[in-house]
Amino acid sequence: MRTAVIVGIGQVAVKEHWETSLRDLAYQAIKEAAKDAGVDNIDALYIGNMLGGELSGQEHLGALISDYCGFNGIEAVRVEAASASGGAALRQGFLSVASGAQDIAVVCGVEQMTDVLQDKVTTGLSLGLDSEYELASGISSTALFAMLTKRYIHEGCCTPEDLAAFCVNAQKNGVGNQYAMFRREVTAEAVLKSPVVADPIRALECPPVCDGAAAVVLAPVETEGNHNQNHDCKYECDTPVKITGSAVATDSIGLDNRKDPLVFESVKKSTQNALAMASKKQEDIDFYELHDLFPIAAALSLEASGFAKKGEGALLGRNGDIALDGTIPVTTMGGCKARGNPVGACGVYQAAEAALQLRGEAGKNQIECSTGMIQCIGGTAATAITHIMEV
Amino acid sequence: MEGNCLYLNLGDDMKPNQDVGIAGYGVYIPRYRIKTVEIARVWGRDTRAVPIQEKSVPGPDEDAVTIGIEAARNALKRGNVSPEDIAAVWAGSESKPYAVKPSSTIIAEALGATPHVDAADWEFACKAGTEAMQACFALVASGMGKYALALGVDTAQGRPADQLEYTAAAGGAAFLVGKKKESLCYLEASHSYVSDTPDFFRREQTRYPVHGSRFTGGPAYFQHVVCAASELMEDVGYTENDYDYAVFHQPNAKFPIKAAKMLGFPIEKMMPGFIVPYVGNTYSGSCLLGLAATLDTAKAGERILCVSYGSGAGSDAFSFVVTDLIEEKRGLAPTVDVYIQRKKEIDYAVYSRFRKKLVM
Amino acid sequence: MEISRNWRLKNQRYRLEGTTCTCGQKSFPPRRICPKCRENPQHTVQFSGRGHVYSYSTVHEAPEGFEEYVPYSVALIQLEEGPLVSAQLTDVDPEEVSIGMKVEMVTRKLKEQGDTGLIVYGYKFRPVLRC
């Protein structure tokens, strides 16, 4: 395998893009990434998207977006793994370049969620669950995470305030991210006073419904072995960011079929494999862009990925270990909570944000770092996709 | 015996060739209740003139099918039979969820009685349940089936502000018919009395029925109930003194009490089965719930008269004798009283929401 | 309007039919291959419907088709035979629910496909009714 590097990134500000369509969101991100990488032509495009079919009536995004962006004819496919679609697209892009199959691959995560009303969004997000045994009973994604939260609190692992700390941290970090949807701090008190969505989860603990797109350009670090006869694989990048670890793991789609619903086995396996591939351990990781779909997801991810013992993930929130100056900073640019969660795009936003950190371009949110871990989960962690990035 | 039977034809009772009875019975009443004074309050009526105390209201996820499924499951618990041995599942209702598609197939499927079973929906206003039961007796007595299940279930709708709104309620009962030797009460005889009497009816496509006001009394309810009961007793050779209990269809509190009086029954014999003040009129479930409530307390050897009434019009009268098996079978499923006591009161606003009376 | 799909699921929905393996593993939904020992085929079993609440919540923002029932309670139920089942709770107010509460299965309407479509029936759980 060759070494694949991120040589360009592009992000669209996350918000309600009433005037921008799905294909235009992707175009903006891809154009910016290509410009950042100094490339005019690309060999492949991998689109991470979950809800295009359900909310926009549009599947077949590979063909649509590649042509729309002026790359008619290339290899282009949409990759889907529910809310981990962005990470899944990154994985495909990584494999494509690292294997030598393609040279310049763009990975773009895009989601347009605000064209429909709330009930359709709730239904759409629930498509990552078991449609015949979870959604069929009217159980939403939020309700499942709410049940995990309740059980976690019942087992004495934390208080609601501890979990609210993840939101407070994310919102604080969002302030310094120009692409974030929410750029103001919030207090734990405000979080816990906000309306109940699915008890005990509150409105301010939920990621917003929003639109966005992010793209990264992947290339081999060496220019030899060029398999594409149509261009010379040139790119311009001062600080290429290496992807040294990449792993996907899955678990039963229904929370009810897990060995222990409070243990994200997929996160455990995916993290272990990605770290092993990169020859790294938890202590080598300078920051962790985990998938904070809800505070409980963050707490359980920290446990499953080995940064906290079982039942102690929320303590990292309580003790401030997750802050930018803490022992394991998470959601350094705002995460799902503050940057926003255009679902299928999230994994690629994480890649772009990690690249900014590793390049030293994270501005007010800059951490001293050389290795970061990004991870997104699909559904209730039925899929976990982890990448290790280094400079 | 008082009577205003227009004619006493003295037709023969129906007696089965083989001895048959009730191998198991089960009931269901939804949890929600609305007090009739609350209904009166909303419509500005005199709260002292309400016909009963409160009525049951089905929850948003309930209908005649779900009521039937639970009642049937309870009947099977008492009957202790394998669902594959049931030859027929016959459900009587006037509030079927589908105008075309049987409720009985859903109930049969839920029980595990399908596919080798007969299933059909029966209809005759409030006596749909007893006529299904009558046919079950015939099926089992003929030897054509080992067991047959009859259900009377309803989620009656009352037109807002109408008098019937006080009483139109939800609930039902299921009776598993089998051979006498397995039964907690056996059938001595039955008698049906029917005529074309349009006291209460609903045309297709209309939401609420037409109620014939005072016409529903003399020529309708009382003519058919009293004649069916009288002719049953006459042919089988009993008087009111031979019965320990009398159960009548209960559209309100007054009618069954008057019927009992006309037939010479002291009111105490009616009381165990007299549930309308606390539940309302469960239509096809009414008399069967009354019968179940009676069986919940009756002793071996006691005799029960059970008379249904369905508008349009007709009555099925049954003579039952309780057996020794009642004691061991009774406790195997919840009694009527368990369901009556399990209640949550709602106001008219929530009632309107549950009964889909709000235009969305 | 989904007809055949709902029809395919009636054994699971009406009678809580799952599968059991010779190794002792019990599964709901039913499985072709045992998740524990990978044996195939599996044997059909009807679960009793008795269990207790593992966790629960109340839905205020419903997926399509469930809006008219909001707010409603949902739960993960631990069946006495072992498997966890995701289902709605019924006949109970949210404040009456607790982790560990004993429940039993009942068959209720899950949803209606509009005014003209199929009525989908299936399992829900309620606090155990004494005999």
Coordinates of C-alpha atoms in Angstrom, one line a residue, chain C residues 31-117:
Chain C
R31 CA -32.2 -15.1 12.8
R32 CA -31.0 -17.5 10.1
I33 CA -27.6 -17.8 11.7
C34 CA -26.9 -17.8 15.4
P35 CA -25.1 -14.6 16.4
K36 CA -23.2 -16.5 19.1
C37 CA -22.1 -19.8 17.5
R38 CA -23.0 -19.2 13.8
E39 CA -25.1 -22.3 13.6
N40 CA -27.7 -22.5 10.9
P41 CA -30.6 -23.1 10.7
Q42 CA -32.3 -21.8 13.7
H43 CA -35.6 -22.9 15.4
T44 CA -38.7 -20.9 15.7
V45 CA -39.8 -20.0 19.2
Q46 CA -42.7 -17.9 20.6
F47 CA -41.6 -15.7 23.4
S48 CA -43.9 -15.3 26.4
G49 CA -44.0 -11.5 26.2
R50 CA -43.1 -11.2 29.9
G51 CA -40.1 -9.1 30.8
H52 CA -38.9 -5.9 32.5
V53 CA -37.9 -2.4 31.4
Y54 CA -34.1 -2.2 30.7
S55 CA -34.5 1.5 29.7
Y56 CA -37.1 3.9 28.3
S57 CA -37.8 7.3 27.0
T58 CA -40.7 9.5 25.7
V59 CA -40.9 10.5 22.1
H60 CA -41.9 14.1 21.4
E61 CA -40.7 14.4 17.8
A62 CA -42.1 11.4 16.0
P63 CA -41.1 9.8 12.7
E64 CA -43.8 10.0 10.0
G65 CA -46.9 8.1 10.7
F66 CA -46.6 8.4 14.5
E67 CA -47.4 12.1 15.0
E68 CA -50.9 11.6 16.2
Y69 CA -49.7 9.4 19.1
V70 CA -47.2 12.0 20.5
P71 CA -46.1 11.9 23.2
Y72 CA -45.6 8.2 23.6
S73 CA -43.2 6.1 25.6
V74 CA -40.7 3.7 24.1
A75 CA -38.5 1.1 25.9
L76 CA -35.9 -1.6 25.6
I77 CA -37.6 -4.6 27.2
Q78 CA -35.6 -7.5 28.6
L79 CA -37.7 -10.5 28.0
E80 CA -37.6 -13.2 30.6
E81 CA -36.1 -15.5 28.1
G82 CA -33.2 -13.2 27.5
P83 CA -33.4 -11.1 24.4
L84 CA -33.9 -7.3 24.4
V85 CA -36.9 -6.0 22.4
S86 CA -37.4 -2.4 21.2
A87 CA -41.1 -1.4 21.5
Q88 CA -43.6 1.2 22.6
L89 CA -45.1 1.2 26.0
T90 CA -48.8 1.6 26.4
D91 CA -51.5 2.0 29.1
V92 CA -49.0 3.8 31.3
D93 CA -48.1 7.4 31.9
P94 CA -44.4 8.4 31.4
E95 CA -44.0 9.2 35.1
E96 CA -45.1 5.8 36.1
V97 CA -42.4 4.0 34.2
S98 CA -39.2 2.8 35.9
I99 CA -36.2 0.7 35.0
G100 CA -36.8 -2.8 36.2
M101 CA -40.6 -2.4 36.0
K102 CA -42.3 -5.7 35.1
V103 CA -44.2 -5.6 31.8
E104 CA -46.1 -7.9 29.5
M105 CA -46.8 -7.9 25.7
V106 CA -50.1 -6.8 24.3
T107 CA -51.1 -6.4 20.6
R108 CA -52.1 -2.9 19.6
K109 CA -52.2 -0.6 16.6
L110 CA -48.7 0.5 15.7
K111 CA -49.9 2.9 13.0
E112 CA -52.4 3.5 10.3
Q113 CA -51.4 4.1 6.8
G114 CA -53.7 7.1 6.4
D115 CA -57.4 6.9 6.3
T116 CA -57.6 4.4 3.5
G117 CA -54.5 2.2 4.0

